[in-house]
XYZ file of C-alpha atoms in Angstrom:
402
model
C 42.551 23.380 184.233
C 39.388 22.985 182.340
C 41.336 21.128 179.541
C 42.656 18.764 181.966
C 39.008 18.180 183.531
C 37.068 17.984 180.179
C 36.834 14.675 178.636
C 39.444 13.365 175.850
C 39.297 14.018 172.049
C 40.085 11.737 169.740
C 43.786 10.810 169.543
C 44.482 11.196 166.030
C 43.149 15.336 165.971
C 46.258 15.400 168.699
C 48.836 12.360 169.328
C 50.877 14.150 171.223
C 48.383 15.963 173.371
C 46.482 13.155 174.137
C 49.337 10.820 175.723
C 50.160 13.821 177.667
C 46.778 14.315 179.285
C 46.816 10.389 179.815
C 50.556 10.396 181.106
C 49.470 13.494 183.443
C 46.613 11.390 184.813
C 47.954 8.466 185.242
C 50.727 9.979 187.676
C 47.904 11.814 189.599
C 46.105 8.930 190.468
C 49.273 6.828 191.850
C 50.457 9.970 193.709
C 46.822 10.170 195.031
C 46.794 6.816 196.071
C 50.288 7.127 198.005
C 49.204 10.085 199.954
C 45.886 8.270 200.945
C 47.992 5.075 201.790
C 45.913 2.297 199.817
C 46.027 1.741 196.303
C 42.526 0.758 195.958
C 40.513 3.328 193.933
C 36.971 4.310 191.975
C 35.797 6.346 189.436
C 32.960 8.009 192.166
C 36.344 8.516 194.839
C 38.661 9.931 192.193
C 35.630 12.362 190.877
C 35.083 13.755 194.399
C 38.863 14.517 195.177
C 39.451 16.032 192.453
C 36.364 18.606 191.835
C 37.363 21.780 191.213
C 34.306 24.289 191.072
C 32.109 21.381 191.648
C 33.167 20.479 188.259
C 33.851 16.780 187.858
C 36.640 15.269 186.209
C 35.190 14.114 182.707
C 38.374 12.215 181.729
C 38.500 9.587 184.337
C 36.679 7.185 182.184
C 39.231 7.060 179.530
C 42.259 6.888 181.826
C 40.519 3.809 183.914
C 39.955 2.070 179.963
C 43.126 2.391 179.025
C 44.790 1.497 182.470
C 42.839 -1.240 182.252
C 44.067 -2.307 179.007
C 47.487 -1.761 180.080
C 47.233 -4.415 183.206
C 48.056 -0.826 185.274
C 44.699 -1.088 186.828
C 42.570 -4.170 187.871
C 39.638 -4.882 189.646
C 39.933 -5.333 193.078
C 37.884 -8.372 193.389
C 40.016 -10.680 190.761
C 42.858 -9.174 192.251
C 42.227 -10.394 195.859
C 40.648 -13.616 194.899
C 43.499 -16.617 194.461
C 43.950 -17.508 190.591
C 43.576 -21.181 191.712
C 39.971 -20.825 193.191
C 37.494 -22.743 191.139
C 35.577 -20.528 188.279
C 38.489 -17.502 188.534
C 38.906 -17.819 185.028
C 35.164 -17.859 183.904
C 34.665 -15.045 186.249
C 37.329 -12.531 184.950
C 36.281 -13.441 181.378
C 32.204 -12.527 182.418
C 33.769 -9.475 183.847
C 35.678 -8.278 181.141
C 32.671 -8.610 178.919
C 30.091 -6.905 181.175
C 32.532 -4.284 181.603
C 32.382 -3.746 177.880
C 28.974 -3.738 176.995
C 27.802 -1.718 179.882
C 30.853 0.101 180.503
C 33.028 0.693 184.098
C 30.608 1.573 187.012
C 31.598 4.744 189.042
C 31.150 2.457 192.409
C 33.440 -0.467 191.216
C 36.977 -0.640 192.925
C 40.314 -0.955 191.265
C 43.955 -1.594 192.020
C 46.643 0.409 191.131
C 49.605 -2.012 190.337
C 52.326 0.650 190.824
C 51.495 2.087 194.205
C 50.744 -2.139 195.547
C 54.095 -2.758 194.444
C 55.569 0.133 196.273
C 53.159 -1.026 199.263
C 54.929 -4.653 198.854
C 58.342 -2.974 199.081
C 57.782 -0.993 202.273
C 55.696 -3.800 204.283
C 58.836 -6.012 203.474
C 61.068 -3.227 204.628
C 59.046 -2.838 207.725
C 59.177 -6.655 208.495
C 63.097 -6.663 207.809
C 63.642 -4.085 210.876
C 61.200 -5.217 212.715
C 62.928 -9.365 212.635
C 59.218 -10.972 211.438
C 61.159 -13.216 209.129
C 60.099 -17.247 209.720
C 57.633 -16.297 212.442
C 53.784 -16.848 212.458
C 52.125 -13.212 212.941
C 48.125 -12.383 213.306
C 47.060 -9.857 210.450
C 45.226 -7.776 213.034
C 48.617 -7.770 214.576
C 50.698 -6.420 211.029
C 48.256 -4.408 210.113
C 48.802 -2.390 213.254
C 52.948 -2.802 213.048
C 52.586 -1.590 209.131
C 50.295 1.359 209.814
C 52.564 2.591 212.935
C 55.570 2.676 210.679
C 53.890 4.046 207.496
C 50.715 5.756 206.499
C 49.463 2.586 204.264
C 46.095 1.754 205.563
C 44.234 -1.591 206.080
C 42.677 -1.076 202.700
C 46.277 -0.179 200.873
C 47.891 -3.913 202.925
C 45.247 -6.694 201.655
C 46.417 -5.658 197.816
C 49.829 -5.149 198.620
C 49.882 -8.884 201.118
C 48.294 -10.399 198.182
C 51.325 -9.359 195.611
C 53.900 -10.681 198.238
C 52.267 -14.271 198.267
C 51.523 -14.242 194.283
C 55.540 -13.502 194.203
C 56.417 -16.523 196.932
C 57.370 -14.107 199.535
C 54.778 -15.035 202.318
C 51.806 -17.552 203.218
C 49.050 -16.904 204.542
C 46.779 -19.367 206.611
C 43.809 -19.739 209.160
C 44.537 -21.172 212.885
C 42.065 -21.819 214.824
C 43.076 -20.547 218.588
C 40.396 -21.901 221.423
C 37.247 -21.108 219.685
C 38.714 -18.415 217.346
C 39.724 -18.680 213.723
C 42.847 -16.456 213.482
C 44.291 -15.564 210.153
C 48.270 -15.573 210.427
C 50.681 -14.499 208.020
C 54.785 -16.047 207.482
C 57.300 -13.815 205.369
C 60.079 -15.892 204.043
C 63.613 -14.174 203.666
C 64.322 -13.085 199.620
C 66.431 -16.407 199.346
C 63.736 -18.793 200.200
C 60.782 -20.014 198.593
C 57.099 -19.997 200.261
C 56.124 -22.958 201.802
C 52.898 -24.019 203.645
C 52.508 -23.502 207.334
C 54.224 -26.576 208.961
C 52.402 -28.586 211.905
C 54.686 -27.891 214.765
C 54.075 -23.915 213.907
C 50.998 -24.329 214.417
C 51.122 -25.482 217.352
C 53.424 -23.437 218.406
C 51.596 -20.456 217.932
C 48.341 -21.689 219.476
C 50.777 -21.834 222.601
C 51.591 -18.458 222.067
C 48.207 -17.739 222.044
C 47.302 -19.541 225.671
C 50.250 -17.825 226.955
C 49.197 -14.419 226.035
C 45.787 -15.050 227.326
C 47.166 -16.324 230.264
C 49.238 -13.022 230.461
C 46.453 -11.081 230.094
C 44.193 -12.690 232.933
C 47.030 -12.277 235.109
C 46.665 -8.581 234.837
C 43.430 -8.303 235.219
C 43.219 -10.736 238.340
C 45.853 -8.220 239.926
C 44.448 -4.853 238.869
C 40.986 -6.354 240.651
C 42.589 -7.936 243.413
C 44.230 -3.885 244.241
C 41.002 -2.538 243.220
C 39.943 -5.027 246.094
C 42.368 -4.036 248.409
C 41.735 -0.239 248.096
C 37.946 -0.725 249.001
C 39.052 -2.766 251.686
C 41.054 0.343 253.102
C 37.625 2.590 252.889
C 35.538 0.291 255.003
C 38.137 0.148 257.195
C 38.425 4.139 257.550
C 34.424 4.194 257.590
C 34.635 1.686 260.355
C 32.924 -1.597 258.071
C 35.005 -4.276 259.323
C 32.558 -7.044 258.042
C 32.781 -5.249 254.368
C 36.358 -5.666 254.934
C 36.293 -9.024 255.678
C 34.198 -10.407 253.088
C 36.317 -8.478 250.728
C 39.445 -9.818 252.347
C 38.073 -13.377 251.148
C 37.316 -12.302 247.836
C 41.070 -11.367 247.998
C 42.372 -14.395 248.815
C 40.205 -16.312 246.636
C 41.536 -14.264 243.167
C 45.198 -14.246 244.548
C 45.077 -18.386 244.665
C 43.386 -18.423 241.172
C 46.445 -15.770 240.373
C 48.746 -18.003 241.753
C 47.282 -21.485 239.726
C 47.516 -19.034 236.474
C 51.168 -18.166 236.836
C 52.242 -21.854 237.608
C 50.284 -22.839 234.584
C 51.965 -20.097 232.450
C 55.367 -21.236 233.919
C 54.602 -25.226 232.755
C 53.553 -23.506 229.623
C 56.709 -21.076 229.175
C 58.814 -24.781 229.632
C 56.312 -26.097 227.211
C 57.063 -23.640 224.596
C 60.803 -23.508 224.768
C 61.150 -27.031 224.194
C 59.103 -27.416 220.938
C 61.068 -23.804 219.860
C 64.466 -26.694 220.634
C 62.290 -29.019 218.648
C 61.655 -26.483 215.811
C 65.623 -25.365 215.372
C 66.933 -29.195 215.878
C 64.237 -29.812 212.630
C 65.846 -26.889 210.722
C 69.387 -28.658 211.972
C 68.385 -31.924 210.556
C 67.017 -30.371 207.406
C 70.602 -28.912 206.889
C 72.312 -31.966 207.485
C 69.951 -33.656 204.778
C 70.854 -30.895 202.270
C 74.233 -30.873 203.019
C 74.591 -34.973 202.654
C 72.684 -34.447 199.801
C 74.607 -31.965 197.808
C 78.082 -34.068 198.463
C 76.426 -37.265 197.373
C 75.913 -35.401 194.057
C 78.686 -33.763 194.077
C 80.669 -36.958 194.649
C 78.792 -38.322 191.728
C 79.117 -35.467 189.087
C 82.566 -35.916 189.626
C 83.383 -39.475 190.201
C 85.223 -38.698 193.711
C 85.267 -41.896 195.649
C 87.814 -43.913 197.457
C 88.818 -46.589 194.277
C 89.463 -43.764 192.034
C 91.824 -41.956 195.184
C 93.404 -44.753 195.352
C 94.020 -45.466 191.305
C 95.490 -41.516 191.101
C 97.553 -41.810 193.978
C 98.797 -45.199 193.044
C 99.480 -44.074 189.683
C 101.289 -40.587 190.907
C 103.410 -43.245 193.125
C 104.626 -45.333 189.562
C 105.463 -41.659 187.756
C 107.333 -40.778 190.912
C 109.011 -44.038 190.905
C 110.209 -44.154 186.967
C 111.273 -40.292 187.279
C 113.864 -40.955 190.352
C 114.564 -44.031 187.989
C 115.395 -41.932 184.983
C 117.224 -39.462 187.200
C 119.605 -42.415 188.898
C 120.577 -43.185 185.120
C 121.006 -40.008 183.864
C 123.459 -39.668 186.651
C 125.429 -42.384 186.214
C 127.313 -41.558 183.011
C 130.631 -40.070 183.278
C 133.089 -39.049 180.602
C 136.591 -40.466 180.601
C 138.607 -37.814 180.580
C 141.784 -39.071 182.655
C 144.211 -38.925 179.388
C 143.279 -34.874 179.796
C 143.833 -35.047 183.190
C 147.414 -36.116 183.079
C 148.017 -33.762 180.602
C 146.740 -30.702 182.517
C 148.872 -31.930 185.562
C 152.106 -32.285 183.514
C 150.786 -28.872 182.171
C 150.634 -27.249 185.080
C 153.849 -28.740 186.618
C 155.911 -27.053 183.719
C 153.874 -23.615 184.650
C 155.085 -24.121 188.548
C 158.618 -24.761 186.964
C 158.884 -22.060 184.861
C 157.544 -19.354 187.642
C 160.177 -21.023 190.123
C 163.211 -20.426 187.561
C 162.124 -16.881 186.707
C 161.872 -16.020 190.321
C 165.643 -17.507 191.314
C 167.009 -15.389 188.301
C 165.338 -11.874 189.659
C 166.635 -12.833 193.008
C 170.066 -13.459 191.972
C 170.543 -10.805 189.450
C 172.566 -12.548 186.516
C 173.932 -11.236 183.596
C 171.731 -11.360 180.759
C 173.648 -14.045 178.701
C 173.437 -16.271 181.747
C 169.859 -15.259 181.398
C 169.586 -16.040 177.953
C 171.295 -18.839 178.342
C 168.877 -20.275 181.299
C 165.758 -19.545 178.958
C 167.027 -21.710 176.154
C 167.466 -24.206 178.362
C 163.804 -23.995 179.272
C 162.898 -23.746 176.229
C 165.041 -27.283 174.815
C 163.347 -28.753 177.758
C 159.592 -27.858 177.060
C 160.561 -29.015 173.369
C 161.709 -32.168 174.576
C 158.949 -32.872 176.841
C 156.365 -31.940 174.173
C 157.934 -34.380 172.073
C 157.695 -37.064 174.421
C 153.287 -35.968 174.223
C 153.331 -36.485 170.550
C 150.830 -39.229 169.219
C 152.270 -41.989 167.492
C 151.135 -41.578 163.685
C 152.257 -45.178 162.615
C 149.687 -47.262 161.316
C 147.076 -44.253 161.251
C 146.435 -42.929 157.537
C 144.870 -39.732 156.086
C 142.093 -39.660 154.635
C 143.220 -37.509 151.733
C 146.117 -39.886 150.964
C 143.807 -42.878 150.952
């Protein structure tokens, strides 16, 4: 333990020792800073949590340099101050070299990067279940949601609020509500850009506001008005009828200023869901826009438009036409073939012939020289008949004999 408390040596007696110690450090401060639920620290904080003895950490020096160097540790102020604010850059460079020459005072607060990006991540979480997307919410308001659902503290959400606008993921703003400045706060869902606090949500909330208000001295009309009507029961037990009475009137009175409140909430209730009708026909419209948009480019990247529809289907129409052209031609050649015809007919008749004669001899059982007889016959006639098929060769020479 004492070599952990006491301060550094030089790295080169020890490489490997040394980035230990710092890596062993460095871990201890961000789990510090989770378990105390902000990740803003000091060298004076970090010295009294962890004395051991009452011995001081000696070390803490050296791990805040070299965070520092790393971008793992900056000061709180430049961190919470907007990078577009006039001077932020001379400022952060007179910092950085008054830090130097005099060193890192014990009393100066720092941000852990690590543990305000896990901060980010959970108040995003929390806003996801809780349906805070798009809507306008009061910081006192967050801050209470955030530290009911997780131990970060108001210290730990400021850092961890100012990462989430820095990355585009919410806007923050001043309203002013009656007399009031509030400070509201609009997450955007992961898909969409941050964009400044339109007019109509403005308004919109500083309706909200009147109407809780309005809510609220409602309530505490009625609790005095039964407060009233409890003390009118005593003086009439104690016998005090004029107490009563005056009280009575005092009743009356705050239940017709109760009764001007709630028709002025219910004109503003009417008030407020119209402009919320407003509000989601705007987003409608907006749509619309994009969508028109996107088709006119699309239309254009492309080329799509009615002339060129109207070239490609006229054009489909002429390849149609030629191909049933083509087709109607194609089918309209035929092969003469009725010389072949005749002869498969005459063919076929001698077939039939010769099947008839064959079955009248089985039937009638000759002798087999009548049979013999019968088929040479056949035989002289199929001769006879081929002859008859013969080309004539007259007038037609041979090519070899040529």
């Amino acid at each position: 333990m004492g070599f952990l408390l006491a301060d550094f040596r030089s790295r080169n007696v020890n490489p490997e020792s040394y980035d230990s110690k710092l890596r062993f450090w460095k871990d201890l401060v961000a789990a510090y800073c989770l378990f105390q639920g902000s990740s803003v620290v000091s060298l004076i904080r970090l010295k009294n949590a962890f004395r051991r003895k009452s011995i001081a950490p000696q070390c803490l020096m050296t791990v805040f340099d070299e965070m520092l160097m790393n971008g793992e540790l900056l000061p709180k102020d430049q961190f919470l101050e907007s990078s577009s604010s006039s001077g932020f850059g001379m400022k952060w460079a007179f910092e950085k070299i008054r830090r130097k020459m005099k060193g890192i005072s014990e009393s100066e607060e720092f941000v852990v990067q690590t543990v305000a990006e896990k901060h980010s991540q959970m108040i995003q979480r929390t806003v996801e279940c809780d349906g805070l997307f798009d809507k306008l919410i009061n910081y006192t308001k967050l801050v209470k949601i955030v530290e009911q659902s997780s131990n970060i503290v108001e210290e730990g959400i400021r850092p961890a609020l100012k990462l989430l606008e820095k990355a585009r993921r919410l806007t923050m703003d001043n309203v002013a509500s009656g007399k009031q400045l509030h400070k509201v706060i609009k997450f955007f869902q992961p898909t969409v850009d941050a964009h400044p606090v339109a007019y109509i949500e403005r308004c919109i909330y500083e309706l909200e506001q009147c109407e809780l208000d309005l809510n609220q001295n409602i309530t505490k009309t009625e609790q005095a008005i039964a407060e009233i009507m409890m003390q009118v029961h005593a003086h009439i037990q104690e016998g005090h009828k004029q107490s009563a009475k005056s009280l009575l009137k005092k009743k009356r009175i705050l239940e017709s200023i109760v009764q001007s409140k709630i028709n002025s909430l219910e004109n503003l209730q009417q008030l407020l869901s119209r402009m919320h009708e407003t509000q989601q026909n705007i987003s409608i419209l907006e749509a619309f826009k994009l969508g028109s948009n996107v088709l006119k480019k699309t239309f254009a990247d492309s080329g799509l438009n009615i002339h060129s529809v109207e070239n490609t289907l006229q054009e489909m129409r002429d390849v149609l036409e030629e191909n049933n052209e083509v087709q109607n031609l194609i089918s309209t050649v035929t092969v003469n073939d009725s010389d072949d015809l005749d002869l498969e007919q005459e063919l076929g008749s001698l077939i039939n012939m010769k099947f008839k004669e064959n079955k009248v001899s089985i039937e009638n059982d000759p002798q087999d020289a009548t049979i013999t007889n019968q088929i040479n016959d056949f035989d002289a006639e199929i001769l006879k008949r081929l002859e008859a098929l013969k080309v004539n060769n007259i007038g037609l020479h041979s090519p070899l004999t040529s």
